[in-house]
mmCIF file with all atom_site columns, C-alpha atoms in Angstrom:
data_model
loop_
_atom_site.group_PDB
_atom_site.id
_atom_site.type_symbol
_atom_site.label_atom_id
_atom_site.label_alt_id
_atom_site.label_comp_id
_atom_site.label_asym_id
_atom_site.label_entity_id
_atom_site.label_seq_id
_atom_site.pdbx_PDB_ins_code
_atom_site.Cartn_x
_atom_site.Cartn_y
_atom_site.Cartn_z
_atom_site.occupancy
_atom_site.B_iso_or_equiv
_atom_site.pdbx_formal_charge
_atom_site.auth_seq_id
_atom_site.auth_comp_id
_atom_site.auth_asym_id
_atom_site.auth_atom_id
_atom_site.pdbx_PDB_model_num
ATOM 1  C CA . UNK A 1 1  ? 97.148  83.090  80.589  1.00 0.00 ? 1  UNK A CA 1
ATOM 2  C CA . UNK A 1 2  ? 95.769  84.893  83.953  1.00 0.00 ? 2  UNK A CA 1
ATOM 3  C CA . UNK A 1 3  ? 96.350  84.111  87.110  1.00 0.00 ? 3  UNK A CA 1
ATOM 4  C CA . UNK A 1 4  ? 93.053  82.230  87.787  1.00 0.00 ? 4  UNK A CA 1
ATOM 5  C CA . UNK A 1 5  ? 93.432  79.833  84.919  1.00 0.00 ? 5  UNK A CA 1
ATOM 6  C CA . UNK A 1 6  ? 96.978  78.981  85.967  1.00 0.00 ? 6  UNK A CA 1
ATOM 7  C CA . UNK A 1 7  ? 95.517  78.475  89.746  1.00 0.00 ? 7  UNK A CA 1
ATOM 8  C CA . UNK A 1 8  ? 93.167  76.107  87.949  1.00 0.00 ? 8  UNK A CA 1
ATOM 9  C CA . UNK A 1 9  ? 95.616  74.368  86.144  1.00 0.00 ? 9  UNK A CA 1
ATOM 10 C CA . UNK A 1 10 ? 98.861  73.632  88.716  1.00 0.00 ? 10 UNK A CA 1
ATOM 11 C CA . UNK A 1 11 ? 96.061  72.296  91.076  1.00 0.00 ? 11 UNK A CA 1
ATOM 12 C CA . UNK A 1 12 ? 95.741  69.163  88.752  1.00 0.00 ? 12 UNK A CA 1
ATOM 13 C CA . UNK A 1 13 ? 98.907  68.773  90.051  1.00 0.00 ? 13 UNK A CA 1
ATOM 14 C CA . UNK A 1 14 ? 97.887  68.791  94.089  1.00 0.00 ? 14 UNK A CA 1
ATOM 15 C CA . UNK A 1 15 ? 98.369  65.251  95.443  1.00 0.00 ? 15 UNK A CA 1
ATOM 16 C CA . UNK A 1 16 ? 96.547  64.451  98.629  1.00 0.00 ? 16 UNK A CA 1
ATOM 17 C CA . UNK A 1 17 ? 94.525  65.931  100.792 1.00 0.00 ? 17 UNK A CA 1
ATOM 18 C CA . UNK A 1 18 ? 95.790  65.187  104.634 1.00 0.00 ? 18 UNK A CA 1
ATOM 19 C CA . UNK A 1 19 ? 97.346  68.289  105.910 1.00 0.00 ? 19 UNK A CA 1
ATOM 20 C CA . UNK A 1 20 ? 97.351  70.396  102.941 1.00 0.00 ? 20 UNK A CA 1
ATOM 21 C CA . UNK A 1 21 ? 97.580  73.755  104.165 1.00 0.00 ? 21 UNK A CA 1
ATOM 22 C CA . UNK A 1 22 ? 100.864 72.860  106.645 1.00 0.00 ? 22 UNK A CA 1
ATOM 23 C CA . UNK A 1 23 ? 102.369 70.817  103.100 1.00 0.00 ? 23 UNK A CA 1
ATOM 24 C CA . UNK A 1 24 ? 101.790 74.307  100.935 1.00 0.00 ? 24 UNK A CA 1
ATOM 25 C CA . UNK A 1 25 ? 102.984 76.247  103.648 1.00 0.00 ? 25 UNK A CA 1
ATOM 26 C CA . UNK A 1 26 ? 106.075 74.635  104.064 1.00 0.00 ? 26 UNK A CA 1
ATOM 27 C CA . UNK A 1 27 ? 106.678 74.182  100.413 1.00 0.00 ? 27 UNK A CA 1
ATOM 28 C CA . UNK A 1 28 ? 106.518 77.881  99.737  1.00 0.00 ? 28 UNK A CA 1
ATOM 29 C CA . UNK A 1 29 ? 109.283 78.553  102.446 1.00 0.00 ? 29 UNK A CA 1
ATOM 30 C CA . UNK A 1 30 ? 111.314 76.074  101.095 1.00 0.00 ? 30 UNK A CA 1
ATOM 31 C CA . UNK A 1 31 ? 111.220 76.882  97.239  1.00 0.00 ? 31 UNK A CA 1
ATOM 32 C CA . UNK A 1 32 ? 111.365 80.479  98.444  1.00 0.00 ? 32 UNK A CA 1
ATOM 33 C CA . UNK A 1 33 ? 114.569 79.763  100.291 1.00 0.00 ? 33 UNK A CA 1
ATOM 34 C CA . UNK A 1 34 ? 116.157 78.149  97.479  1.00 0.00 ? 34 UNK A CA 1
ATOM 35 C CA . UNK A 1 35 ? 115.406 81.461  95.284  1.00 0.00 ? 35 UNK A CA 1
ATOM 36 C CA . UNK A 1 36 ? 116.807 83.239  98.062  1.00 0.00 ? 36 UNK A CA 1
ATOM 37 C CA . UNK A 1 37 ? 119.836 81.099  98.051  1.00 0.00 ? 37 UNK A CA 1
ATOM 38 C CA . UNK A 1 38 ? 120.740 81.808  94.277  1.00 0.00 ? 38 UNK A CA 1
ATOM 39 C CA . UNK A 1 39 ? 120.359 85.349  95.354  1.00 0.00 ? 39 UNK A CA 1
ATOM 40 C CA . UNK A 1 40 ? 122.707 85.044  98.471  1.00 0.00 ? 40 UNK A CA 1
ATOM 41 C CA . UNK A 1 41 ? 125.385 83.272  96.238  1.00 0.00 ? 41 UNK A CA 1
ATOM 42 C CA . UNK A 1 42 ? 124.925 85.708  92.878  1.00 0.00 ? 42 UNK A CA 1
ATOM 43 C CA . UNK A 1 43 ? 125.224 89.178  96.115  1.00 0.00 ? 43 UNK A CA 1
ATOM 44 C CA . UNK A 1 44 ? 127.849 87.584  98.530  1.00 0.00 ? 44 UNK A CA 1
ATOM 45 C CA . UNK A 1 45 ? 129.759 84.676  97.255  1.00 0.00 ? 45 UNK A CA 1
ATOM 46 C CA . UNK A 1 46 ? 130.274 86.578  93.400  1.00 0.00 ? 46 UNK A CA 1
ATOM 47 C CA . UNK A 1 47 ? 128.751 83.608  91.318  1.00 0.00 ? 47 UNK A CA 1
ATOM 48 C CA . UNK A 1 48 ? 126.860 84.069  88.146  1.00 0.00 ? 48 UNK A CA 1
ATOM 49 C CA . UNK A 1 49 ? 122.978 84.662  88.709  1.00 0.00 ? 49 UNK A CA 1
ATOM 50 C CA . UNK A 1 50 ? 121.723 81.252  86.827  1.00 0.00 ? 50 UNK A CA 1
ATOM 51 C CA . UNK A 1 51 ? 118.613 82.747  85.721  1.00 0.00 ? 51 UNK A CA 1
ATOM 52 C CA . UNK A 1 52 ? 117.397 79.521  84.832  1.00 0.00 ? 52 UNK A CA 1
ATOM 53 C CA . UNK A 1 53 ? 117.552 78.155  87.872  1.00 0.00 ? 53 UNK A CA 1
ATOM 54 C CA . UNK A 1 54 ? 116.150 80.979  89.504  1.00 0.00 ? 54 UNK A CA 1
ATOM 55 C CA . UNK A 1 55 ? 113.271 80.574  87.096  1.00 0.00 ? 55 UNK A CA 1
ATOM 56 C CA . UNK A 1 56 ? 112.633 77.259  88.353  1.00 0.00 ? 56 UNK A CA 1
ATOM 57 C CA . UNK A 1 57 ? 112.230 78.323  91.609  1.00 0.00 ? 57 UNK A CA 1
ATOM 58 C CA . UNK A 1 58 ? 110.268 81.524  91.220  1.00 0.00 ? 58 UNK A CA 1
ATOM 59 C CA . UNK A 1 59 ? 107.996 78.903  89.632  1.00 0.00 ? 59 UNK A CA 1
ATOM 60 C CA . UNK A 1 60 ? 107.188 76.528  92.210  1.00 0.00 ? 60 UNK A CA 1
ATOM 61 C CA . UNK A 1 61 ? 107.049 79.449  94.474  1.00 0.00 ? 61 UNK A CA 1
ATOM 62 C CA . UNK A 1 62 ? 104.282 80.508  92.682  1.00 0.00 ? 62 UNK A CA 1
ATOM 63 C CA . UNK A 1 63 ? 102.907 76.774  92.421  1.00 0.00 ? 63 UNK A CA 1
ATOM 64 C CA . UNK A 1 64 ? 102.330 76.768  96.131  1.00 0.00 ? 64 UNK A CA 1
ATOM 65 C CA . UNK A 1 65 ? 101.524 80.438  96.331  1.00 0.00 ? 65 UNK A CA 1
ATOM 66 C CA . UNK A 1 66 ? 98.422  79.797  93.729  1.00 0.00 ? 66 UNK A CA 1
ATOM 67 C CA . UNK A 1 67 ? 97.423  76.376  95.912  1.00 0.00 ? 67 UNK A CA 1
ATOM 68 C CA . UNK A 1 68 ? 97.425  78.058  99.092  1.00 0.00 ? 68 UNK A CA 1
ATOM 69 C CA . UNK A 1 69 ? 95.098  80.927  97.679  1.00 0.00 ? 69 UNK A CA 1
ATOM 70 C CA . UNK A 1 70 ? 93.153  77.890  96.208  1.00 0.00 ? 70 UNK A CA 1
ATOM 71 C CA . UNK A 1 71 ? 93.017  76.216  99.435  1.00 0.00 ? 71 UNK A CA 1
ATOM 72 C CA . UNK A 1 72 ? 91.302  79.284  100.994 1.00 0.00 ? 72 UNK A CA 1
ATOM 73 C CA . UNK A 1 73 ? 89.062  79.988  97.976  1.00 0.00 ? 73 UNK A CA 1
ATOM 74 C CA . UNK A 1 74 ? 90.850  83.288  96.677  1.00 0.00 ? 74 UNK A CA 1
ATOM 75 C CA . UNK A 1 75 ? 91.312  83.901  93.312  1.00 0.00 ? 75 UNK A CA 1
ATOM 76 C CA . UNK A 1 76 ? 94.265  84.462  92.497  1.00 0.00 ? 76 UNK A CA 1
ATOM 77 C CA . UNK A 1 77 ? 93.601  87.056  89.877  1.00 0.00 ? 77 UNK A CA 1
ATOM 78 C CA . UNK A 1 78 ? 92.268  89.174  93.088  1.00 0.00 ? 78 UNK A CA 1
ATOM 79 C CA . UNK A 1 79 ? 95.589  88.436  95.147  1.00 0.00 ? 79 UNK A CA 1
ATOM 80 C CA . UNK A 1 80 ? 97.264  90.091  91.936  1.00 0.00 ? 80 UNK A CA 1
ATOM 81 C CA . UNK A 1 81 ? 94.781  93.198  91.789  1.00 0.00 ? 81 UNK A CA 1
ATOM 82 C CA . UNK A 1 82 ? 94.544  93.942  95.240  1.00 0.00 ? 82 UNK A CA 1
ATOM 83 C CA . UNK A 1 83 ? 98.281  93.736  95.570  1.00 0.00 ? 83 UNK A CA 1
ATOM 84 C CA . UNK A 1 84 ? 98.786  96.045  92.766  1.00 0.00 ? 84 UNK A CA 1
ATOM 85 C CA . UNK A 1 85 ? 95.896  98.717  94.344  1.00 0.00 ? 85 UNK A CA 1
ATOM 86 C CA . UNK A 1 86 ? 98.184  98.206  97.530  1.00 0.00 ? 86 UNK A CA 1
ATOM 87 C CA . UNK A 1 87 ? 101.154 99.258  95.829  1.00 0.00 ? 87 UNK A CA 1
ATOM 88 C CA . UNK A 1 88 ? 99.803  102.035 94.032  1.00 0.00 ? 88 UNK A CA 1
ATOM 89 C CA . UNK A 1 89 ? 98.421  103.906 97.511  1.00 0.00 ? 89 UNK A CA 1
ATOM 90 C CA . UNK A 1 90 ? 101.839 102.664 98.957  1.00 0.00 ? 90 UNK A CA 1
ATOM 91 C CA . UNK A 1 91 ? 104.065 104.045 95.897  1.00 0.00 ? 91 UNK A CA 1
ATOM 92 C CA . UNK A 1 92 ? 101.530 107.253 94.107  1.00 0.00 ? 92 UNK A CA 1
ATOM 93 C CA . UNK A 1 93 ? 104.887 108.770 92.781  1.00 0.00 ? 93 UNK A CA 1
ATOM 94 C CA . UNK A 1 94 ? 105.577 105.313 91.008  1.00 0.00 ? 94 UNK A CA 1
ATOM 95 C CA . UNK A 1 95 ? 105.597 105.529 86.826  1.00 0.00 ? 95 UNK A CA 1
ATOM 96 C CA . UNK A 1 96 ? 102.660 103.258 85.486  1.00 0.00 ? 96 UNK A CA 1
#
C-alpha cells in the first residue's frame, strides 16, 4: 500500500464536516501525546515498552496526519517524498 491509497482509504472513515480542520488538529495532538506517554513511562518510570499499544497509537497518529493533508489537498505520498528530500540535504552523511 502507498501512502495515497491509505489517505484514500482512512477518509471513509471521516465523520462530519463542521470544524474539521480544528477536530484533526486536535486529534493528532492527542493520539500523539498518548504515544508520547508510552514513551515517558517505557524512559522514566522503567515499564515495559508495549509495542502494541504504541502501535495503536502511531496509527491513529497517522489517521489524522493523512486527513489533515487530505483536508488541504496534499498527497500524502508527496508529504513522504519531500520529507525524505528534506532529510537527505539535512543528513548527506546518512547511509541509504
Amino acid at each position: 500500500m502507498n501512502f495515497n491509497d491509505y489517505q484514500q482509504n482512512a477518509n471513509r472513515t471521516l465523520a462530519g464536516n463542521e470544524h474539521v480542520l480544528t477536530n484533526l488538529s486536535l486529534g493528532l495532538a492527542s493520539e500523539s501525546g498518548e504515544a508520547i506517554d508510552l514513551i515517558k513511562k517505557y524512559t522514566f518510570q522503567g515499564q515495559d515498552l508495549d509495542k502494541v499499544k504504541l502501535q495503536h497509537e502511531l496509527g491513529d497518529v497517522l489517521w489524522y496526519l493523512s486527513q489533515i493533508a487530505l483536508w488541504a489537498d496534499i498527497d500524502f505520498d508527496d508529504v513522504a517524498t519531500s520529507n525524505l528530500q528534506e532529510l537527505a540535504k539535512r543528513y548527506p552523511q546518512a547511509k541509504k
